Amino acid sequence: MFGQRNASGFRFPTAPVAVAENVAVVLTDEAAITSMPGEELRVEPLVAEDDLVAQGQPVFRLRAQPRIALTAPISGRVARIELTPGRKLSQLVLFREGEERYSHTRQTRNEVELRSLLQGAGWWRTLRSRPFGRMPAVDERPAAIFIMATDTRPAAPDPQMALAGREDDFAAGLKALSRLTSGTLWLCLPASAGQAAAEGVRQIRCARLHPQGLAGIQIHHWHPARIDAPVWDIHAEDVADLGTLLTTGLLPDTRLISISGEALQEQRLLRCSPGSDLRALVHGLVRPGPHQLLTGPALQGQATHWLGARDRQVSVLPGAATATHRHWFSAALRRAARPLPVIPTAALNQAVGGDIPGVALIRALASGDSETAVRLGALSLLEEDLVLTDYITGAQPAVSWQLRAMLDGIEAEEALT
């Protein structure tokens, strides 16, 4: 299961070997809409428990931005709706029932109508705006959009496989994206890809070693994000889904994902619904014994029950997750202690993509020096872009956590100005 080796000598698991026509479709009996880590969705329900809904039907709208809807990932009956205080979304669970699909109006004569379609059909949530990594506001206009048709994360499914046979949909999606910005569309491809150039799209050939296939690394190098000039990123398969929506009025009901990890009998690529039940996805694949189910690669996975809105990886690791119990005084000392020292190495600079001075960035984050961190490129980065740095350094607290704390602080300051 091990293949790619980085500069530090560690080997990462490679993606399961498969070809597009052999990828199985697995449709779980349950699926859910949930908030992603760090995402706060205050919503108004458009359906009630026990209602029957069609795949793609709006089931929530955001309270602050009512034009943005969240849509049902499968056709089924609403089993339960769970909201926390403040009407924050916890989860909406669906039991699969029927095969109805909701058709959205495809009229997009201008940018206003295009945005209305994308926001009302639930597709808007697939976009991610930097700095801060939030869903874009309804009227936000990016300085550039990065389309990720490569992914170097360990065991990630190849986006090129997800696009196989969908070239027309992908081209239609690119054309629509170009209407949302007056800036550049940057298409990030693996070095070996033979994709023809599209009009108005600049291609970037990314190196095969991690983290070169991450959006933040490429955004920092080619078009850094700023407070007054946000940059969006999006997965290439979501762009093809946009083309399908514009052509048919329907949202595709599956996506390509990988299932990998040391607790599996075999690793696999498959197509499934967003929000799928992870336990059902790995049924029959897991070795006997306790295991942990994570969405995302092993180095940054989140323990959860459901496949998230942007997730394309499931990691299954051996062992049971157990709570760590510490005495309060020990915990207080840990929180009060200074960050552990970081030793500069060549691997550290590679872990942040080679363009960013790793030690200088870590020092700025640890000391709370937001001015220096911004100058070094922090506004283009998210936690996922520094997970390899956490792995290389073993820093405590994790560098990725320090980045998130600084971004949240900058965002709060901007909200007050």
Short mmCIF file of C-alpha atoms in Angstrom, two decimals:
data_model
loop_
_atom_site.label_atom_id
_atom_site.label_comp_id
_atom_site.label_asym_id
_atom_site.label_seq_id
_atom_site.Cartn_x
_atom_site.Cartn_y
_atom_site.Cartn_z
CA MET A 1 0.00 0.00 0.00
CA PHE A 2 3.01 2.29 0.19
CA GLY A 3 4.43 4.22 -2.73
CA GLN A 4 5.31 7.91 -2.85
CA ARG A 5 8.32 8.97 -0.75
CA ASN A 6 8.96 12.54 0.36
CA ALA A 7 12.22 14.31 1.14
CA SER A 8 12.17 13.21 4.78
CA GLY A 9 12.19 9.55 3.80
CA PHE A 10 8.60 8.78 4.86
CA ARG A 11 6.46 6.78 2.47
CA PHE A 12 2.81 7.55 1.87
CA PRO A 13 0.06 5.16 0.76
CA THR A 14 -0.82 5.46 -2.91
CA ALA A 15 -4.32 5.59 -4.32
CA PRO A 16 -6.01 2.25 -4.98
CA VAL A 17 -5.36 1.06 -8.53
CA ALA A 18 -8.46 1.02 -10.71
CA VAL A 19 -9.80 2.18 -14.03
CA ALA A 20 -12.90 4.27 -14.53
CA GLU A 21 -15.08 1.53 -16.00
CA ASN A 22 -14.37 -0.80 -13.05
CA VAL A 23 -15.34 1.60 -10.28
CA ALA A 24 -18.31 0.27 -8.34
CA VAL A 25 -21.30 2.42 -7.35
CA VAL A 26 -22.27 2.01 -3.69
CA LEU A 27 -25.56 3.61 -2.61
CA THR A 28 -26.06 3.52 1.15
CA ASP A 29 -29.52 3.27 2.72
CA GLU A 30 -28.88 6.43 4.74
CA ALA A 31 -27.24 9.74 3.95
CA ALA A 32 -27.01 13.05 5.79
CA ILE A 33 -26.36 16.74 5.42
CA THR A 34 -23.92 17.90 8.10
CA SER A 35 -21.74 20.89 8.89
CA MET A 36 -18.09 20.52 7.93
CA PRO A 37 -15.33 21.14 10.52
CA GLY A 38 -15.15 24.85 11.26
CA GLU A 39 -18.36 25.54 9.33
CA GLU A 40 -21.23 27.27 11.10
CA LEU A 41 -24.49 26.99 9.19
CA ARG A 42 -27.50 28.77 10.67
CA VAL A 43 -30.42 27.44 8.67
CA GLU A 44 -34.17 27.57 8.12
CA PRO A 45 -35.66 24.11 7.38
CA LEU A 46 -37.72 23.88 4.19
CA VAL A 47 -38.95 20.35 5.03
CA ALA A 48 -40.13 18.51 8.12
CA GLU A 49 -39.40 15.10 9.58
CA ASP A 50 -41.13 12.27 7.69
CA ASP A 51 -41.37 14.34 4.49
CA LEU A 52 -40.43 12.58 1.26
CA VAL A 53 -37.87 14.57 -0.75
CA ALA A 54 -36.25 14.21 -4.17
CA GLN A 55 -32.50 14.06 -4.74
CA GLY A 56 -31.33 17.65 -5.32
CA GLN A 57 -34.37 19.24 -3.63
CA PRO A 58 -33.67 22.24 -1.37
CA VAL A 59 -34.16 21.22 2.28
CA PHE A 60 -32.53 24.18 4.07
CA ARG A 61 -31.77 27.80 3.33
CA LEU A 62 -29.22 29.90 5.16
CA ARG A 63 -30.73 32.43 7.55
CA ALA A 64 -28.14 35.13 6.79
CA GLN A 65 -28.12 34.48 3.03
CA PRO A 66 -31.55 33.03 2.11
CA ARG A 67 -30.62 32.66 -1.56
CA ILE A 68 -28.19 29.87 -0.64
CA ALA A 69 -29.85 26.47 -0.24
CA LEU A 70 -28.66 23.06 0.93
CA THR A 71 -30.10 20.19 -1.10
CA ALA A 72 -30.90 16.54 -0.46
CA PRO A 73 -28.03 14.20 -1.45
CA ILE A 74 -30.42 11.28 -2.08
CA SER A 75 -34.08 10.67 -2.74
CA GLY A 76 -35.68 9.60 0.52
CA ARG A 77 -37.64 10.26 3.66
CA VAL A 78 -36.48 12.75 6.28
CA ALA A 79 -35.66 10.64 9.34
CA ARG A 80 -34.58 13.44 11.67
CA ILE A 81 -33.51 17.06 11.70
CA GLU A 82 -31.09 18.13 14.42
CA LEU A 83 -30.35 21.81 15.04
CA THR A 84 -28.30 23.16 17.93
CA PRO A 85 -29.09 26.46 19.72
CA GLY A 86 -29.11 29.39 17.32
CA ARG A 87 -30.55 27.12 14.58
CA LYS A 88 -27.09 25.82 13.74
CA LEU A 89 -27.17 22.73 11.56
CA SER A 90 -26.05 19.53 13.25
CA GLN A 91 -27.48 17.02 10.80
CA LEU A 92 -30.42 16.08 8.62
CA VAL A 93 -30.63 12.32 8.08
CA LEU A 94 -32.42 10.73 5.12
CA PHE A 95 -33.53 7.12 4.57
CA ARG A 96 -33.29 6.20 0.91
CA GLU A 97 -36.72 5.81 -0.66
CA GLY A 98 -37.76 6.21 -4.28
CA GLU A 99 -35.72 7.54 -7.19
CA GLU A 100 -37.13 11.03 -7.69
CA ARG A 101 -34.73 13.77 -8.83
CA TYR A 102 -35.38 17.48 -8.47
CA SER A 103 -35.00 19.50 -11.67
CA HIS A 104 -33.73 23.07 -11.35
CA THR A 105 -34.55 25.87 -13.77
CA ARG A 106 -31.61 26.27 -16.16
CA GLN A 107 -32.23 29.83 -17.34
CA THR A 108 -28.97 31.75 -16.98
CA ARG A 109 -29.16 34.69 -19.37
CA ASN A 110 -26.85 36.77 -17.18
CA GLU A 111 -24.56 36.47 -14.18
CA VAL A 112 -27.36 37.24 -11.71
CA GLU A 113 -29.43 34.32 -12.99
CA LEU A 114 -26.39 32.04 -13.04
CA ARG A 115 -25.59 32.84 -9.41
CA SER A 116 -29.24 32.33 -8.46
CA LEU A 117 -29.20 28.85 -10.02
CA LEU A 118 -25.95 27.79 -8.37
CA GLN A 119 -27.00 29.08 -4.96
CA GLY A 120 -30.51 27.66 -5.09
CA ALA A 121 -29.34 24.26 -6.34
CA GLY A 122 -26.92 23.74 -3.45
CA TRP A 123 -23.85 23.80 -5.70
CA TRP A 124 -22.51 27.06 -4.19
CA ARG A 125 -21.27 25.16 -1.15
CA THR A 126 -18.65 23.36 -3.25
CA LEU A 127 -16.79 26.68 -3.66
CA ARG A 128 -14.23 27.73 -1.06
CA SER A 129 -13.04 31.31 -0.66
CA ARG A 130 -9.59 32.30 0.60
CA PRO A 131 -8.65 33.89 2.89
CA PHE A 132 -10.46 32.08 5.72
CA GLY A 133 -11.79 29.06 3.76
CA ARG A 134 -15.50 29.88 3.96
CA MET A 135 -18.28 29.47 1.44
CA PRO A 136 -18.34 32.67 -0.66
CA ALA A 137 -20.97 35.30 0.06
CA VAL A 138 -23.78 35.48 -2.49
CA ASP A 139 -22.36 38.54 -4.22
CA GLU A 140 -18.63 37.87 -3.75
CA ARG A 141 -16.58 38.24 -6.93
CA PRO A 142 -13.19 36.50 -6.82
CA ALA A 143 -9.93 37.84 -8.21
CA ALA A 144 -9.18 34.34 -9.52
CA ILE A 145 -10.54 30.78 -9.39
CA PHE A 146 -8.33 27.69 -9.04
CA ILE A 147 -9.73 24.42 -10.41
CA MET A 148 -7.99 21.43 -8.84
CA ALA A 149 -7.67 18.62 -11.39
CA THR A 150 -4.80 17.09 -9.42
CA ASP A 151 -4.50 15.89 -5.82
CA THR A 152 -1.26 14.71 -4.21
CA ARG A 153 -2.70 13.82 -0.81
CA PRO A 154 -1.90 10.24 0.22
CA ALA A 155 -4.41 7.78 -1.28
CA ALA A 156 -6.52 10.55 -2.86
CA PRO A 157 -8.60 9.54 -5.90
CA ASP A 158 -7.25 10.90 -9.17
CA PRO A 159 -9.46 13.80 -10.37
CA GLN A 160 -8.53 12.86 -13.94
CA MET A 161 -10.42 9.60 -13.44
CA ALA A 162 -13.46 11.49 -12.14
CA LEU A 163 -13.45 13.58 -15.33
CA ALA A 164 -13.14 10.62 -17.72
CA GLY A 165 -16.05 10.72 -20.18
CA ARG A 166 -17.26 14.07 -18.83
CA GLU A 167 -15.16 16.37 -20.99
CA ASP A 168 -18.17 18.28 -22.37
CA ASP A 169 -19.65 18.85 -18.91
CA PHE A 170 -16.27 20.01 -17.63
CA ALA A 171 -15.90 22.47 -20.52
CA ALA A 172 -19.42 23.82 -19.86
CA GLY A 173 -18.58 24.21 -16.18
CA LEU A 174 -15.39 26.13 -16.95
CA LYS A 175 -17.30 28.47 -19.25
CA ALA A 176 -19.85 29.16 -16.51
CA LEU A 177 -17.14 29.80 -13.91
CA SER A 178 -15.58 32.40 -16.18
CA ARG A 179 -18.79 34.41 -15.88
CA LEU A 180 -18.37 34.69 -12.10
CA THR A 181 -15.03 36.52 -12.23
CA SER A 182 -13.19 39.05 -14.33
CA GLY A 183 -9.96 37.40 -13.17
CA THR A 184 -8.10 34.30 -14.29
CA LEU A 185 -9.23 30.68 -14.22
CA TRP A 186 -6.23 28.56 -13.17
CA LEU A 187 -6.51 24.86 -14.02
CA CYS A 188 -4.11 22.78 -11.88
CA LEU A 189 -3.14 19.53 -13.61
CA PRO A 190 -0.70 16.71 -12.90
CA ALA A 191 2.52 17.00 -14.88
CA SER A 192 1.62 13.92 -16.92
CA ALA A 193 -1.89 15.05 -17.92
CA GLY A 194 -2.53 15.45 -21.62
CA GLN A 195 -5.52 17.77 -21.33
CA ALA A 196 -5.91 20.29 -24.15
CA ALA A 197 -5.82 23.96 -23.27
CA ALA A 198 -9.20 25.66 -22.92
CA GLU A 199 -9.86 29.21 -24.07
CA GLY A 200 -9.43 31.73 -21.26
CA VAL A 201 -7.97 29.15 -18.86
CA ARG A 202 -4.35 29.12 -17.69
CA GLN A 203 -2.90 25.69 -17.02
CA ILE A 204 -0.52 24.85 -14.19
CA ARG A 205 1.43 21.59 -14.29
CA CYS A 206 1.90 20.48 -10.68
CA ALA A 207 4.68 18.25 -9.40
CA ARG A 208 3.65 14.81 -8.22
CA LEU A 209 5.06 15.07 -4.69
CA HIS A 210 2.82 16.19 -1.84
CA PRO A 211 1.92 18.99 -1.06
CA GLN A 212 2.21 20.34 -4.64
CA GLY A 213 -1.33 19.19 -5.48
CA LEU A 214 -2.96 21.33 -2.79
CA ALA A 215 -4.86 24.46 -3.74
CA GLY A 216 -3.22 26.68 -1.12
CA ILE A 217 0.29 25.91 -2.34
CA GLN A 218 -0.61 26.80 -5.94
CA ILE A 219 -2.64 29.88 -4.95
CA HIS A 220 0.28 31.24 -2.93
CA HIS A 221 2.65 30.71 -5.86
CA TRP A 222 0.50 32.01 -8.72
CA HIS A 223 -2.15 34.38 -7.34
CA PRO A 224 -1.99 35.03 -3.56
CA ALA A 225 -5.28 35.76 -1.82
CA ARG A 226 -5.87 39.10 -0.11
CA ILE A 227 -8.61 40.47 2.12
CA ASP A 228 -9.78 42.76 -0.69
CA ALA A 229 -9.12 40.21 -3.46
CA PRO A 230 -10.43 36.77 -2.48
CA VAL A 231 -9.48 33.68 -4.46
CA TRP A 232 -11.75 30.66 -4.86
CA ASP A 233 -10.77 27.03 -5.25
CA ILE A 234 -12.91 24.10 -6.37
CA HIS A 235 -12.45 20.44 -7.23
CA ALA A 236 -12.52 19.63 -10.97
CA GLU A 237 -15.30 17.06 -10.52
CA ASP A 238 -17.51 19.77 -9.02
CA VAL A 239 -16.88 21.86 -12.15
CA ALA A 240 -18.09 18.95 -14.29
CA ASP A 241 -21.14 18.68 -11.99
CA LEU A 242 -21.81 22.37 -12.69
CA GLY A 243 -21.78 21.59 -16.41
CA THR A 244 -24.26 18.76 -15.84
CA LEU A 245 -26.53 21.06 -13.84
CA LEU A 246 -26.52 23.68 -16.59
CA THR A 247 -27.16 21.07 -19.29
CA THR A 248 -29.82 18.93 -17.60
CA GLY A 249 -31.06 20.89 -14.58
CA LEU A 250 -30.06 17.92 -12.40
CA LEU A 251 -27.30 17.54 -9.84
CA PRO A 252 -25.23 14.35 -10.27
CA ASP A 253 -26.03 11.89 -7.49
CA THR A 254 -22.57 10.34 -6.98
CA ARG A 255 -18.91 11.31 -6.72
CA LEU A 256 -15.62 9.40 -6.94
CA ILE A 257 -14.01 8.61 -3.57
CA SER A 258 -11.21 6.40 -2.28
CA ILE A 259 -11.30 4.13 0.77
CA SER A 260 -7.87 3.33 2.17
CA GLY A 261 -6.06 2.54 5.40
CA GLU A 262 -4.24 -0.16 7.30
CA ALA A 263 -7.42 -1.59 8.82
CA LEU A 264 -8.78 -2.63 5.41
CA GLN A 265 -8.61 -6.01 3.76
CA GLU A 266 -8.47 -4.20 0.44
CA GLN A 267 -8.44 -0.58 -0.67
CA ARG A 268 -10.98 0.61 -3.15
CA LEU A 269 -12.21 3.38 -5.41
CA LEU A 270 -15.97 3.75 -5.69
CA ARG A 271 -18.73 6.18 -6.51
CA CYS A 272 -21.22 7.12 -3.80
CA SER A 273 -23.63 9.86 -2.77
CA PRO A 274 -22.43 12.91 -0.85
CA GLY A 275 -23.29 12.44 2.82
CA SER A 276 -23.12 8.63 2.60
CA ASP A 277 -23.06 6.46 5.71
CA LEU A 278 -19.37 5.61 6.23
CA ARG A 279 -20.10 2.34 8.03
CA ALA A 280 -22.08 1.09 5.06
CA LEU A 281 -19.37 2.21 2.61
CA VAL A 282 -16.68 0.11 4.33
CA HIS A 283 -18.90 -2.90 5.07
CA GLY A 284 -17.06 -6.09 4.12
CA LEU A 285 -13.74 -4.29 3.58
CA VAL A 286 -12.51 -3.95 7.17
CA ARG A 287 -10.25 -6.44 8.94
CA PRO A 288 -11.60 -7.98 12.17
CA GLY A 289 -10.99 -5.86 15.24
CA PRO A 290 -11.56 -2.29 16.40
CA HIS A 291 -11.03 0.48 13.89
CA GLN A 292 -11.51 4.20 13.36
CA LEU A 293 -13.44 5.74 10.47
CA LEU A 294 -12.16 9.09 9.26
CA THR A 295 -13.07 11.36 6.38
CA GLY A 296 -9.98 12.68 4.65
CA PRO A 297 -6.43 11.29 4.53
CA ALA A 298 -5.00 9.59 7.60
CA LEU A 299 -2.84 12.60 8.55
CA GLN A 300 -5.78 15.01 8.83
CA GLY A 301 -8.91 12.86 8.91
CA GLN A 302 -11.96 13.71 11.00
CA ALA A 303 -13.81 11.02 12.95
CA THR A 304 -17.42 11.14 11.78
CA HIS A 305 -20.41 9.08 10.71
CA TRP A 306 -21.10 10.73 7.34
CA LEU A 307 -19.18 11.69 4.21
CA GLY A 308 -18.88 15.49 4.21
CA ALA A 309 -19.89 17.95 1.52
CA ARG A 310 -16.37 18.15 0.03
CA ASP A 311 -14.92 14.82 1.21
CA ARG A 312 -13.43 12.48 -1.36
CA GLN A 313 -11.45 10.19 0.92
CA VAL A 314 -12.25 7.76 3.70
CA SER A 315 -9.45 6.42 5.91
CA VAL A 316 -9.89 3.31 8.07
CA LEU A 317 -7.26 2.97 10.77
CA PRO A 318 -6.72 0.14 13.26
CA GLY A 319 -7.51 0.64 16.93
CA ALA A 320 -10.34 2.27 18.83
CA ALA A 321 -10.52 5.98 19.51
CA THR A 322 -10.31 6.49 23.27
CA ALA A 323 -10.66 9.65 25.27
CA THR A 324 -7.51 10.87 26.99
CA HIS A 325 -8.06 11.78 30.64
CA ARG A 326 -5.59 14.22 32.17
CA HIS A 327 -5.47 15.85 35.55
CA TRP A 328 -6.56 19.50 35.41
CA PHE A 329 -3.19 20.74 36.66
CA SER A 330 -1.32 18.83 33.96
CA ALA A 331 -3.69 20.21 31.32
CA ALA A 332 -3.17 23.76 32.63
CA LEU A 333 0.59 23.38 32.40
CA ARG A 334 0.33 22.12 28.86
CA ARG A 335 -1.80 25.07 27.80
CA ALA A 336 0.52 27.52 29.52
CA ALA A 337 3.71 26.06 28.06
CA ARG A 338 5.41 27.67 25.09
CA PRO A 339 5.19 25.86 21.73
CA LEU A 340 7.71 23.07 21.39
CA PRO A 341 10.86 23.97 19.39
CA VAL A 342 10.98 23.21 15.66
CA ILE A 343 14.21 22.09 14.03
CA PRO A 344 14.79 23.59 10.54
CA THR A 345 15.25 20.90 7.87
CA ALA A 346 15.01 20.63 4.09
CA ALA A 347 11.88 18.52 4.59
CA LEU A 348 10.21 21.40 6.45
CA ASN A 349 10.59 23.77 3.50
CA GLN A 350 9.27 21.07 1.16
CA ALA A 351 6.32 20.52 3.49
CA VAL A 352 5.15 24.09 2.86
CA GLY A 353 5.62 23.82 -0.88
CA GLY A 354 9.14 25.20 -1.30
CA ASP A 355 8.09 28.84 -1.85
CA ILE A 356 7.36 29.68 1.79
CA PRO A 357 10.15 29.86 4.40
CA GLY A 358 8.80 27.25 6.78
CA VAL A 359 10.61 28.28 9.96
CA ALA A 360 9.74 31.96 9.49
CA LEU A 361 6.05 31.11 8.99
CA ILE A 362 5.98 28.83 12.04
CA ARG A 363 7.69 31.51 14.14
CA ALA A 364 5.17 34.14 13.04
CA LEU A 365 2.20 31.88 13.79
CA ALA A 366 3.57 30.83 17.19
CA SER A 367 4.24 34.42 18.27
CA GLY A 368 0.94 35.77 16.95
CA ASP A 369 2.74 38.04 14.47
CA SER A 370 -0.09 38.31 11.95
CA GLU A 371 1.62 41.02 9.91
CA THR A 372 4.60 38.78 9.16
CA ALA A 373 2.42 35.69 8.64
CA VAL A 374 0.32 37.57 6.09
CA ARG A 375 3.43 38.78 4.31
CA LEU A 376 4.66 35.17 4.11
CA GLY A 377 1.42 33.97 2.54
CA ALA A 378 -0.86 32.90 5.41
CA LEU A 379 -3.98 34.35 3.73
CA SER A 380 -3.64 31.85 0.88
CA LEU A 381 -3.38 28.85 3.21
CA LEU A 382 -5.79 26.68 5.17
CA GLU A 383 -5.22 23.92 7.72
CA GLU A 384 -4.96 21.22 5.04
CA ASP A 385 -1.98 23.03 3.52
CA LEU A 386 0.03 22.68 6.76
CA VAL A 387 -0.89 19.12 7.78
CA LEU A 388 2.35 17.79 6.28
CA THR A 389 4.21 20.45 8.27
CA ASP A 390 2.57 19.13 11.44
CA TYR A 391 3.69 15.63 10.49
CA ILE A 392 7.28 16.63 9.73
CA THR A 393 7.76 18.78 12.84
CA GLY A 394 5.52 17.12 15.43
CA ALA A 395 4.85 20.67 16.62
CA GLN A 396 2.68 21.23 19.69
CA PRO A 397 0.35 22.98 19.34
CA ALA A 398 -0.05 21.92 15.72
CA VAL A 399 0.99 24.52 13.15
CA SER A 400 -2.32 24.04 11.32
CA TRP A 401 -4.23 24.90 14.50
CA GLN A 402 -2.12 28.02 14.98
CA LEU A 403 -2.92 29.05 11.40
CA ARG A 404 -6.66 28.63 11.99
CA ALA A 405 -6.50 30.65 15.21
CA MET A 406 -4.70 33.47 13.40
CA LEU A 407 -7.10 33.43 10.44
CA ASP A 408 -10.09 33.56 12.80
CA GLY A 409 -8.52 36.52 14.60
CA ILE A 410 -7.88 38.40 11.35
CA GLU A 411 -11.42 37.64 10.18
CA ALA A 412 -12.88 38.96 13.44
CA GLU A 413 -10.83 42.15 13.17
CA GLU A 414 -12.00 42.68 9.59
CA ALA A 415 -15.62 42.25 10.66
CA LEU A 416 -15.20 45.13 13.12
CA THR A 417 -13.71 47.55 10.58
#
